[in-house]
Coordinates of C-alpha atoms in Angstrom, one line a residue:
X1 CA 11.0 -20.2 25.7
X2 CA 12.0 -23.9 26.7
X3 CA 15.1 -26.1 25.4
X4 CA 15.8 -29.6 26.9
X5 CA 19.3 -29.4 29.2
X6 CA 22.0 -30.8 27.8
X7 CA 21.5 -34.4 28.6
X8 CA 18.8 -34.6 29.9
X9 CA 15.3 -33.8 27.6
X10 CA 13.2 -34.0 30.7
X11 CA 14.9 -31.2 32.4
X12 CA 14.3 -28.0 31.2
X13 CA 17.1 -24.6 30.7
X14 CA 15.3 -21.0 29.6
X15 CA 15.5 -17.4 30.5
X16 CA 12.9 -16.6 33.1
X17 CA 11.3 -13.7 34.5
X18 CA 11.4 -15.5 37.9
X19 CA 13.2 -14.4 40.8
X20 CA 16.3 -15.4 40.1
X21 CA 19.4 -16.0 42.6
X22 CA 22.6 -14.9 41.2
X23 CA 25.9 -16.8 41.0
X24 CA 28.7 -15.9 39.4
X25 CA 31.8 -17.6 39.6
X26 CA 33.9 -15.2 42.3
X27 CA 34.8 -16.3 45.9
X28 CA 34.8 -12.8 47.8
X29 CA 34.0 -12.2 51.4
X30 CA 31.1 -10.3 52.9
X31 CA 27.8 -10.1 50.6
X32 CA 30.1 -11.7 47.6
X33 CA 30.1 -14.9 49.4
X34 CA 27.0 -15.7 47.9
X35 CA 28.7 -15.3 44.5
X36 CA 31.1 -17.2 42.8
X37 CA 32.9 -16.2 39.5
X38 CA 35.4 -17.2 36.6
X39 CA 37.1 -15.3 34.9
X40 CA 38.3 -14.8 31.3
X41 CA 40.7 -12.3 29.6
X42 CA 39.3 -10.8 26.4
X43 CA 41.7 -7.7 24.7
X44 CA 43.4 -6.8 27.8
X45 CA 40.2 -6.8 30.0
X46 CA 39.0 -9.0 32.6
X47 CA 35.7 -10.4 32.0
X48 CA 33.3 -11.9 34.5
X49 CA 30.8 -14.9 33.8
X50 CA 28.1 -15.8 36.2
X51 CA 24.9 -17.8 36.0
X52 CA 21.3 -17.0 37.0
X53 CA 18.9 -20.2 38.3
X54 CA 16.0 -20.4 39.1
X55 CA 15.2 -21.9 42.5
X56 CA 11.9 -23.2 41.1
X57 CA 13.7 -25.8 38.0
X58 CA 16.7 -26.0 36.7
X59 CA 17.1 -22.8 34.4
X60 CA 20.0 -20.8 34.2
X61 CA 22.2 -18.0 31.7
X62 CA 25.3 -16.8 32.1
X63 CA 26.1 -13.6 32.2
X64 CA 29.5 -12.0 31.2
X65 CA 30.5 -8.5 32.5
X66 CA 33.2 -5.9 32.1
X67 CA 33.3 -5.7 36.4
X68 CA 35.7 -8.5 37.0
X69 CA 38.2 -8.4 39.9
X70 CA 42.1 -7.7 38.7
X71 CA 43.3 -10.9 38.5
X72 CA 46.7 -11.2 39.5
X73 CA 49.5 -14.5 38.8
X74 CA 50.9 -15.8 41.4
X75 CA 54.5 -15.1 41.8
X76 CA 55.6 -19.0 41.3
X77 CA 56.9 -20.4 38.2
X78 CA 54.9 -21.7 35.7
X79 CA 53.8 -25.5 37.3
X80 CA 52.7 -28.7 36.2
X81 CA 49.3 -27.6 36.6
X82 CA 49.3 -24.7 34.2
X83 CA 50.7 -27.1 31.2
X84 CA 48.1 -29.3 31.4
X85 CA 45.6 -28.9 28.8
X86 CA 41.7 -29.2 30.2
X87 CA 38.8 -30.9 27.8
X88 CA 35.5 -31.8 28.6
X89 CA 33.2 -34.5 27.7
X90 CA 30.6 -33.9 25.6
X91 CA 27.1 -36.1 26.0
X92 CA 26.6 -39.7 25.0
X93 CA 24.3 -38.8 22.8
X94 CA 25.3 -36.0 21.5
X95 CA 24.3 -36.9 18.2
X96 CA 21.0 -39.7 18.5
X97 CA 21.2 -42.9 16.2
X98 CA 19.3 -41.0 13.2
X99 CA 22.3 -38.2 13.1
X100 CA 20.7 -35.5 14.3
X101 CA 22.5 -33.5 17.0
X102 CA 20.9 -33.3 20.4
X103 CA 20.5 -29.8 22.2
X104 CA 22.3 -28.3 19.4
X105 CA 21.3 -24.5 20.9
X106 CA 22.0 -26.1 24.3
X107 CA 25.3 -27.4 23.3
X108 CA 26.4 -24.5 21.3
X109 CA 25.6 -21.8 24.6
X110 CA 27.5 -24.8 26.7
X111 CA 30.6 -24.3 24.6
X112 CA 31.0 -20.7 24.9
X113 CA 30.7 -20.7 28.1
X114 CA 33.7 -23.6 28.5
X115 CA 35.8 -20.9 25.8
X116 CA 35.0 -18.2 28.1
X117 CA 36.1 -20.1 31.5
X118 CA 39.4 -20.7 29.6
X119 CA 38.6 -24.6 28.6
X120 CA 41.3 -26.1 26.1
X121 CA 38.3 -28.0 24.0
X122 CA 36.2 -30.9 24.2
X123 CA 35.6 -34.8 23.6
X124 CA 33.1 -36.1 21.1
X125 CA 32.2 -39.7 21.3
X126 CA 31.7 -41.1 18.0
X127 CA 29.9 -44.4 17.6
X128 CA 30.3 -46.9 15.5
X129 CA 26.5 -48.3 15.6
X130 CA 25.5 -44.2 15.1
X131 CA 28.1 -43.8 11.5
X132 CA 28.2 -47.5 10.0
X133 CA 24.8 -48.1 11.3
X134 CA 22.4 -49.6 8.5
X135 CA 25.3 -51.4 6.1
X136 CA 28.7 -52.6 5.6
X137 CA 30.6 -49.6 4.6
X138 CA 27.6 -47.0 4.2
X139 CA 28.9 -44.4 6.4
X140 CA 26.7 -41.1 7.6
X141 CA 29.0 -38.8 9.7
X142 CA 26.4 -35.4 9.5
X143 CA 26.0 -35.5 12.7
X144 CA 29.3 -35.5 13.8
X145 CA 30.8 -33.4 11.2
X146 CA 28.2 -30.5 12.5
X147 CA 29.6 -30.8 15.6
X148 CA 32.5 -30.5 15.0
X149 CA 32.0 -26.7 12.8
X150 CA 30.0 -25.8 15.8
X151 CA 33.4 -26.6 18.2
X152 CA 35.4 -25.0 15.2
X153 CA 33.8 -21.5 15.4
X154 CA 33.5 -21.4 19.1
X155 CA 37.2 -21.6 18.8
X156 CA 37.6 -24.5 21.1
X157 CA 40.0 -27.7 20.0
X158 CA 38.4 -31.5 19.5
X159 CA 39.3 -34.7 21.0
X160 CA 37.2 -37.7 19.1
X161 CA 36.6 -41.0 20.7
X162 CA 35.6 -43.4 18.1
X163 CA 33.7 -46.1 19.8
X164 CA 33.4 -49.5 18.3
X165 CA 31.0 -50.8 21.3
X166 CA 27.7 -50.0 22.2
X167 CA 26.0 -48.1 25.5
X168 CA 23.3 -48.9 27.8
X169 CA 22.5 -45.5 28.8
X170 CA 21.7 -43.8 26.2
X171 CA 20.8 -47.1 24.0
X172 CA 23.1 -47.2 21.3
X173 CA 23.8 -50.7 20.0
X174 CA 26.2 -52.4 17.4
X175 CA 25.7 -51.2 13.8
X176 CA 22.0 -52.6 12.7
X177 CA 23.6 -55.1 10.0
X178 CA 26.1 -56.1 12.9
X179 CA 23.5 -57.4 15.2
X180 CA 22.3 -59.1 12.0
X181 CA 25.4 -61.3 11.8
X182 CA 25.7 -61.8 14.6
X183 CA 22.0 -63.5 15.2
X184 CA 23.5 -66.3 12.9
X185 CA 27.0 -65.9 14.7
X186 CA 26.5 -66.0 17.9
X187 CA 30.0 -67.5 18.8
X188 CA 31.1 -63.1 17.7
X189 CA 30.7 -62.2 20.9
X190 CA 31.6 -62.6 24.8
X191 CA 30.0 -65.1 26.5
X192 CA 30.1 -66.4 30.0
X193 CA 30.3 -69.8 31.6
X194 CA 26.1 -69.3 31.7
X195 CA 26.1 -69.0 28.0
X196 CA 24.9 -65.6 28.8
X197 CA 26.6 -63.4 25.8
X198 CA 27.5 -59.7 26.1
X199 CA 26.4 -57.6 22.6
X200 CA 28.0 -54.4 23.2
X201 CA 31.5 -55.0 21.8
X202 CA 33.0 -58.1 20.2
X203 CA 34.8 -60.9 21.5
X204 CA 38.3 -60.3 21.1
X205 CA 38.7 -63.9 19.8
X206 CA 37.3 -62.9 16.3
X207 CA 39.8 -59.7 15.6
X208 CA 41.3 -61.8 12.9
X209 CA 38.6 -64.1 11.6
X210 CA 36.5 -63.0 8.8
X211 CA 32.8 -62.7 10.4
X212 CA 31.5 -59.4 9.0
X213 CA 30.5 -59.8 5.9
X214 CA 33.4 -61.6 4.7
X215 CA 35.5 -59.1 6.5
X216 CA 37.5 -59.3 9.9
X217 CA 36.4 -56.6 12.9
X218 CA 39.8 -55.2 12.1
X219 CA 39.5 -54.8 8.9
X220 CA 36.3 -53.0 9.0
X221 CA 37.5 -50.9 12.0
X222 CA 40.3 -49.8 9.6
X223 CA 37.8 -48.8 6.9
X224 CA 35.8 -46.6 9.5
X225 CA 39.2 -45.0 10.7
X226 CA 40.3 -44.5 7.2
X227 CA 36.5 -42.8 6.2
X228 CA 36.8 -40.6 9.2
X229 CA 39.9 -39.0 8.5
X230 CA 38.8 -38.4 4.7
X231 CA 35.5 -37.0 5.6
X232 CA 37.1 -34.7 8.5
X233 CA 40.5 -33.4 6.4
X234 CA 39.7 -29.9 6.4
X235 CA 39.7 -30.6 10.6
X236 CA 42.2 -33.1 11.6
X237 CA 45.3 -31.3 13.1
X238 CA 44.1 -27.9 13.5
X239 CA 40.5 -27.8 15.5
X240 CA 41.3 -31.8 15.9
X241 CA 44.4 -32.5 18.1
X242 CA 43.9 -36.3 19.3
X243 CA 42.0 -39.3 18.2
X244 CA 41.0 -42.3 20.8
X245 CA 40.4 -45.9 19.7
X246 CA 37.6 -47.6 21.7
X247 CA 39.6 -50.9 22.5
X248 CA 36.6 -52.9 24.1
X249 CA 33.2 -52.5 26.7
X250 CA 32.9 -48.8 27.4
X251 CA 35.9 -48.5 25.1
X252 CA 37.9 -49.6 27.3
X253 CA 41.2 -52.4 27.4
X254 CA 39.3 -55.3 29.2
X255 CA 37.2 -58.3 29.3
X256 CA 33.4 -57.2 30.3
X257 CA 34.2 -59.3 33.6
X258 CA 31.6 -56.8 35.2
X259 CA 28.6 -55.8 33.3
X260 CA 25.8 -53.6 33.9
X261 CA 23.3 -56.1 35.4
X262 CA 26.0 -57.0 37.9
X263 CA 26.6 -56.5 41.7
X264 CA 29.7 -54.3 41.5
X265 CA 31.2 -55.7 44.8
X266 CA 32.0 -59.2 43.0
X267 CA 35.2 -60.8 41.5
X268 CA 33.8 -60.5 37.7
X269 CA 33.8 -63.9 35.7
X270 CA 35.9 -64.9 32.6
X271 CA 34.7 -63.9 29.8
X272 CA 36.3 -67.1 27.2
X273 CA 33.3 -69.4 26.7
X274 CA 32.4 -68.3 22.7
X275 CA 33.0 -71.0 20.4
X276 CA 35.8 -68.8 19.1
X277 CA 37.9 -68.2 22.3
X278 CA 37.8 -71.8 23.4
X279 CA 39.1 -72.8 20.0
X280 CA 41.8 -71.0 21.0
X281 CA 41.7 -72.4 24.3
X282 CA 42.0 -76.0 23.2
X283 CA 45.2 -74.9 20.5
X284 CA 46.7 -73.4 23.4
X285 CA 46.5 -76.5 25.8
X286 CA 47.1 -79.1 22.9
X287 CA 50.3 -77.2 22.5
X288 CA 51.6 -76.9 25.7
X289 CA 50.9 -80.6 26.2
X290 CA 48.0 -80.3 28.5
X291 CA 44.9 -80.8 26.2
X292 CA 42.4 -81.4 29.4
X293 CA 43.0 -77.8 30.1
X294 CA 41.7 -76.5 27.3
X295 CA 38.1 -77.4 27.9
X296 CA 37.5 -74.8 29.4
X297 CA 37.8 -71.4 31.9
X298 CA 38.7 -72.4 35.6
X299 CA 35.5 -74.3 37.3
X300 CA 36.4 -73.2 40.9
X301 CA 35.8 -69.2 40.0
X302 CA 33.1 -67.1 41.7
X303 CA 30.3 -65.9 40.0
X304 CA 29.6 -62.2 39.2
X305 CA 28.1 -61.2 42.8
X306 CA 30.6 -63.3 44.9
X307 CA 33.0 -62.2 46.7
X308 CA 36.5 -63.4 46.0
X309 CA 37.0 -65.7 48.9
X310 CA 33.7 -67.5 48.0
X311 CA 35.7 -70.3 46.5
X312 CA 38.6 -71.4 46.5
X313 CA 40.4 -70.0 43.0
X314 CA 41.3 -66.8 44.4
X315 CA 42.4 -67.8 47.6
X316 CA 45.9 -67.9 48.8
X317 CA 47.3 -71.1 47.5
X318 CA 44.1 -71.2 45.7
X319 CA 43.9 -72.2 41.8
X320 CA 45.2 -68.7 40.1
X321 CA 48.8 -69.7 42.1
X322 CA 49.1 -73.3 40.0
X323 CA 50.3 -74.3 37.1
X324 CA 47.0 -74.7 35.6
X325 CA 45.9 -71.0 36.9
X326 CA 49.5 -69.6 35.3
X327 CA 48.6 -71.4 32.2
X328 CA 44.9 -70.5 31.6
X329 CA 45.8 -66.7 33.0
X330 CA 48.7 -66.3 31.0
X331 CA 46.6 -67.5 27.5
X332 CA 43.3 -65.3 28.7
X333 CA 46.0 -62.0 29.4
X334 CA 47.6 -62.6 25.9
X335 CA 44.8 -62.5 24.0
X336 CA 44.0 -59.2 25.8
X337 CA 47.7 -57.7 24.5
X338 CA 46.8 -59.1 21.0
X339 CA 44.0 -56.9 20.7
X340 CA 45.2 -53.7 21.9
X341 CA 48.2 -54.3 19.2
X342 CA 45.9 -54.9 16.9
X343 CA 43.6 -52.2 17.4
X344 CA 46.7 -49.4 18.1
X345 CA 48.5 -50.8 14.9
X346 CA 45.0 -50.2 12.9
X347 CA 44.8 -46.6 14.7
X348 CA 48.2 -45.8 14.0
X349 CA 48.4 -46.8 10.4
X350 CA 45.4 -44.9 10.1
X351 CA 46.1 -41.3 11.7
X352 CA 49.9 -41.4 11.5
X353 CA 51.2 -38.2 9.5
X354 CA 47.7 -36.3 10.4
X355 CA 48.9 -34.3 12.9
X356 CA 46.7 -35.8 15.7
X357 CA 47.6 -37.7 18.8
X358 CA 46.2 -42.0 19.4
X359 CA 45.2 -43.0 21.9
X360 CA 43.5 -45.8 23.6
X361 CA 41.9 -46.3 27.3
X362 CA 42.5 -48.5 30.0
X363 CA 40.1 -49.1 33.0
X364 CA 41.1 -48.1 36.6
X365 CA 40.2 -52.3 38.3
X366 CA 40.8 -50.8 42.2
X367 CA 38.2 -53.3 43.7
X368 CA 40.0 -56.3 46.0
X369 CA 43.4 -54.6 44.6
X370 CA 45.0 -55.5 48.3
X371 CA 44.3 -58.9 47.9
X372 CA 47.7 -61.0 46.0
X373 CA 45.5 -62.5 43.8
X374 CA 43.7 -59.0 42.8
X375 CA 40.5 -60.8 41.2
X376 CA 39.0 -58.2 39.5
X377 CA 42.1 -57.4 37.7
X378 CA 42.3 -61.1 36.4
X379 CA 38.9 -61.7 35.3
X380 CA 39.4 -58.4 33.5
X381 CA 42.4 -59.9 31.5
X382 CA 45.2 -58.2 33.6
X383 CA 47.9 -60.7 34.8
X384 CA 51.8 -61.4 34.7
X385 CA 53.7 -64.2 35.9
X386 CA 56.5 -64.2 38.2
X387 CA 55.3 -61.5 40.1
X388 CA 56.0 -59.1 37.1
X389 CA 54.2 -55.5 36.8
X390 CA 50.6 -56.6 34.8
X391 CA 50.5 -53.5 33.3
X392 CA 53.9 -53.4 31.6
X393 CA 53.6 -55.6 28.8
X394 CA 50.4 -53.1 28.4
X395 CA 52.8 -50.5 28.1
X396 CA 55.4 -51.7 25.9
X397 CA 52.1 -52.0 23.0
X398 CA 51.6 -48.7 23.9
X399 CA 55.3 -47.6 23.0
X400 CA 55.4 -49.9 20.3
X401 CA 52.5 -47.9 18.6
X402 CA 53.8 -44.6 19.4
X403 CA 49.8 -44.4 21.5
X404 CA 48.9 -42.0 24.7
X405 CA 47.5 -43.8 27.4
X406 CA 44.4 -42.4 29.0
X407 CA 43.6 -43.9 32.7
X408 CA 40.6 -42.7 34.3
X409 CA 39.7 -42.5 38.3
X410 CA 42.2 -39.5 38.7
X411 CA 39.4 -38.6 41.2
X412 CA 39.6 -41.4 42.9
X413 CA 41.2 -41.2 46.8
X414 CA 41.6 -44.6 49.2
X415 CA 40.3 -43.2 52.0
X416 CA 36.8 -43.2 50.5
X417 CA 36.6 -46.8 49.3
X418 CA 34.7 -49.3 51.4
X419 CA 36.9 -50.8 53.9
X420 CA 35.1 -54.2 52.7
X421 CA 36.4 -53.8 49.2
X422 CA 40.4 -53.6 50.0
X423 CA 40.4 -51.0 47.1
X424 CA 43.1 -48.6 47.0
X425 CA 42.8 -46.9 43.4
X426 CA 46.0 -44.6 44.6
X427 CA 48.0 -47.2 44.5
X428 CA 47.2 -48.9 41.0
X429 CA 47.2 -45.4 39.5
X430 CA 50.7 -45.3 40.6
X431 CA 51.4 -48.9 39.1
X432 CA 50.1 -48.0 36.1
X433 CA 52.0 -44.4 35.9
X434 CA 55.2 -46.3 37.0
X435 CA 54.9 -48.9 34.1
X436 CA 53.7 -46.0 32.0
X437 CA 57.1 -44.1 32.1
X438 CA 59.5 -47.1 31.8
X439 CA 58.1 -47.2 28.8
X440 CA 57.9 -43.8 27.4
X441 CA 54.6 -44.1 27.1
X442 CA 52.7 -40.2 27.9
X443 CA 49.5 -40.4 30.4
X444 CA 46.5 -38.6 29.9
X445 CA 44.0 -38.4 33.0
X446 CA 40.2 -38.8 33.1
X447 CA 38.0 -38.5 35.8
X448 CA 35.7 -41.3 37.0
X449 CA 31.7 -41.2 35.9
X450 CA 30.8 -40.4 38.9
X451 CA 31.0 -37.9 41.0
X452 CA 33.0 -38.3 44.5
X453 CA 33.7 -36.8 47.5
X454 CA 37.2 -34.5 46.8
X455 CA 37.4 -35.5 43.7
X456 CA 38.3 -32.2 42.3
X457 CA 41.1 -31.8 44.7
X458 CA 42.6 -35.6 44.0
X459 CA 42.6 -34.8 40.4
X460 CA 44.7 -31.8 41.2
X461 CA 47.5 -33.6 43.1
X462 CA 47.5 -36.4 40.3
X463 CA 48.2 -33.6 37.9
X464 CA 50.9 -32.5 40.0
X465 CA 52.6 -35.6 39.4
X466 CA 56.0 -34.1 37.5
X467 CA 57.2 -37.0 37.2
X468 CA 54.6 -38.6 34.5
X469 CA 53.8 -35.1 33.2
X470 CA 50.4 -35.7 32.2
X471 CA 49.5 -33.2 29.7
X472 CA 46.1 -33.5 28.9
X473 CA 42.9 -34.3 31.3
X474 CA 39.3 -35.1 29.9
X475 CA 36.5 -34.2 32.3
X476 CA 33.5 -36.2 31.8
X477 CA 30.6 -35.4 31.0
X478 CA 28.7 -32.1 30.4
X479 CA 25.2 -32.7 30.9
X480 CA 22.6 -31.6 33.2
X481 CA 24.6 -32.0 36.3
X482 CA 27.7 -30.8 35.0
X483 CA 25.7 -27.2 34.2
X484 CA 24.0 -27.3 37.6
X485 CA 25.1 -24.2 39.8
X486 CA 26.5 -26.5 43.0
X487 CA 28.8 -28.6 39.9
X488 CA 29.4 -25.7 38.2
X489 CA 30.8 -23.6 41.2
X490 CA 33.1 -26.5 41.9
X491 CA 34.2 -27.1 38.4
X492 CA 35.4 -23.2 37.7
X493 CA 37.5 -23.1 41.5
X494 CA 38.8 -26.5 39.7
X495 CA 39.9 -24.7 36.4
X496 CA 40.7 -21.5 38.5
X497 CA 43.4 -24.1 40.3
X498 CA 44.7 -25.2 37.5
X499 CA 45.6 -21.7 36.1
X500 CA 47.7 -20.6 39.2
X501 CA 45.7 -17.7 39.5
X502 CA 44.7 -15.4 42.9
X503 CA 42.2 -12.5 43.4
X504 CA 43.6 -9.1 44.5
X505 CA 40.8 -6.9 46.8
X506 CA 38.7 -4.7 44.0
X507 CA 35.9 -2.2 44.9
X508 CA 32.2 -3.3 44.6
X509 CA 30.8 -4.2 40.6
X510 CA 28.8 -1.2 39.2
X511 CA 25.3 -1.6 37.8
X512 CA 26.9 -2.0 33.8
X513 CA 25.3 -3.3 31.3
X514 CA 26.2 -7.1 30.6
X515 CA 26.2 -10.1 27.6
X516 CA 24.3 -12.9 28.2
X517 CA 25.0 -16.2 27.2
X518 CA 21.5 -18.4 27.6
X519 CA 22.4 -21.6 28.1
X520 CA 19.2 -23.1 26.2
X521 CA 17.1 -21.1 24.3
X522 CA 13.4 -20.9 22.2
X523 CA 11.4 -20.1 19.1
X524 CA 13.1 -16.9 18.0
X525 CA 15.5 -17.0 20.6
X526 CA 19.8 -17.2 20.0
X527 CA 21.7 -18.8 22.2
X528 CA 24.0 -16.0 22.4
X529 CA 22.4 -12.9 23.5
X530 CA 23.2 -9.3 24.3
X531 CA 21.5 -7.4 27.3

């Protein structure tokens, strides 16, 4: 019996007859060293959970048993840590571009065994270019809607992300009659000094102009938020708590100053050369009597791949310090704070009264951070005058729409950046945090994609932070890796952290009979089994 792993249809999850090493989630001493368990209480009893893999692929179960360890609170009061409410990621592609679900046995055995290790719920990423796909208001949420029974009677809660950009990996475009437009309107979307155009989101100098079929982006997004609440009523406050608004590439707040094809140790480039954004461009300059600026983004920035000091713009005393860098900075920034009112305003209008949080994401732009003129920040839209806090005019939208902000890199720690890079993510999490509570505005944490060295432990002291009180952290993403035994292991000390909890000395398991949870499963197979 074979079942693709979640994420990942080459990889393969099953029961097997092969030898099989045992881990559960328990950190003993002795021979339980090589087991490592989580716990769950179930009607007064301690259960225990393990997982069975296969050295020879990746194939695992879980098995749940009566023989747990006494589990015993520790005698401080109740922390940060324990008020923090712990969601995971579900997969990219959790539902494929033809609205079918994706490992739907695979998925369904995941979530049990996240309700089992005590998990508050998880995220579903809903994509525009998935729901909206073939026309103009013709919306298909099956998919989605399946999933979200399937979290409903696992008993676990629902954060949605609806996405109104599209993915390189998996390949999930722009709606089909989007891309269609857009063929004859180029000037929809970003585009570089190269002419080179980024079709993943749209340019945020066409939120109000009326390119979609008569329609503006806005206006359409509305539509889709308003059709997702109607077709989700019997969910929204009850197995779905929060909603978040994808507010550019990768859904995040930002310019795609870095994209995909990209060295990552560059300064980014603007992003303001669509026939749309330079309209504005030339208004702006023509109004601020300087019509010569207005021709265009700065000519003395570094391409993608450079490195800052390549030229001369982000220098000290380079361009980004004179009048014409405070003038061109201050118009590309603005039209950044534009769209996330826009968008939070359209989110807010849409999902106030339903008894669900709004959200929206910024990104975490560490890289050349110790540098004055932080580059990467700038081409990303980031940027304040006078030596003001960039991120707090960011805020104040965010407080003005009643919106959580989510920051990601919570897993993030300076001293494992590149010393090359002058990145200190610690620091501009703090900024952000900082401008975050003069504002009133409540943080939720995410991790970064990838996975780092201590990152469970940095997550840990950022969600000691008391005073942001972050409430809510998204773990991203289940998938293949996520499920692996090494990850796994890690994950459950991670949640066993959180919940303040120690082991008390217990005598040796018996030989009981146990539940098994197969994570995966076959013809004729459930993916919830009983030994």
């Amino acid at each position: 019996m074979e079942v693709s792993v979640i994420g990942n249809p080459q990889a393969k999850i099953c029961r097997a007859e092969l030898s099989f090493r045992e881990l559960g989630f328990r950190l003993g001493s002795g021979e339980s060293r090589n087991k490592v368990c989580f716990l769950t209480h179930q009607s007064s009893k301690w259960k225990e959970i393990r997982i069975r893999c296969s050295p020879r692929s990746v194939k695992c179960e879980a098995i749940v048993s009566d023989q747990a360890p006494f589990l015993k609170p520790t005698p401080n009061p109740r922390s940060q840590l324990e008020s923090v409410k712990l969601f995971v990621g579900l997969p990219l592609d959790t539902v494929s571009d033809c609205n079918n679900v994706n490992h739907m046995k695979a998925i369904t055995a995941g979530l049990k065994a996240l309700k089992l290790l005590g998990v508050e719920g998880v995220e579903l990423p809903v994509f525009w270019g998935v729901v909206e796909r073939e026309a103009a208001g013709k919306y298909e949420w099956s998919g989605y809607l399946a999933v979200a029974e399937i979290v409903k009677k696992v008993g676990l809660k629902l954060q949605v992300s609806l996405s109104f950009h599209g993915s390189k990996d998996p390949e999930i475009g722009l709606p089909d009659w989007v891309a269609k437009i857009g063929e004859g309107e180029p000037g929809m979307y970003f585009t570089d000094r190269y002419g080179k155009q980024y079709k993943d989101c749209l340019s945020f100098g066409v939120d109000d102009v009326p390119v979609l079929d008569g329609k503006t982006p806005m206006e359409v997004y509305g539509g889709f938020c308003e059709s997702f609440k109607s077709a989700f009523s019997d969910y929204m406050g009850n197995t779905i708590t929060g909603i978040t608004l994808g507010m550019g590439p990768d859904g995040e707040l930002r310019y795609p100053s870095h994209q995909h094809e990209t060295k990552p140790s560059g300064a980014g480039e603007f992003q303001c050369y669509d026939k749309h954004m330079l309209s504005a461009l030339k208004h702006y300059a023509e109004s601020s009597g300087n019509p010569l600026w207005g021709l265009g983004g700065p000519h003395d920035a570094p391409a993608y791949d450079q490195q800052p000091h390549s030229t001369s713009f982000f220098s000290d005393g380079g361009s980004w310090e004179s009048q014409y860098g405070d003038f061109f900075l201050t118009w590309y920034s603005s039209l950044l704070t534009s769209h996330a009112d826009r968008v939070l305003s359209v989110a807010s209008s849409a999902f106030g009264g339903s008894g669900v949080s709004v959200s929206g994401k910024l990104p975490l732009l560490h890289q050349w951070n110790k540098l004055r003129s932080q580059p990467s920040e700038l081409t990303a839209g980031f940027y304040s005058s006078n030596g003001h806090d960039r991120y707090e005019a960011i805020a104040e939208i965010f407080a003005k729409n009643s919106c959580r902000m989510i920051i990601p890199g919570m897993d993030l720690s300076d001293e494992h950046q590149s010393l090359a890079s002058l990145s200190s993510p610690e620091s501009l999490l703090g900024n952000i945090k900082t401008s975050c509570k003069k504002q009133g505005v409540v943080v939720s944490g995410q991790n970064s994609s990838a996975s780092v060295p201590g990152g469970f432990e940095r997550i840990v002291e950022n969600l000691k932070d008391e005073s942001v009180g972050i409430d809510l952290f998204t773990y991203q993403r289940m998938g293949a890796l996520f499920f692996s035994p090494e990850h796994f292991h890690a994950f459950t000390v991670f949640v066993r952290n959180m919940n303040q909890v120690e082991l008390s000395s217990y005598d040796q398991a018996g030989e009981d009979e146990a539940q098994t949870v197969s994570l995966g499963s076959g013809t004729g197979a459930h993916s919830l089994q009983t030994a």
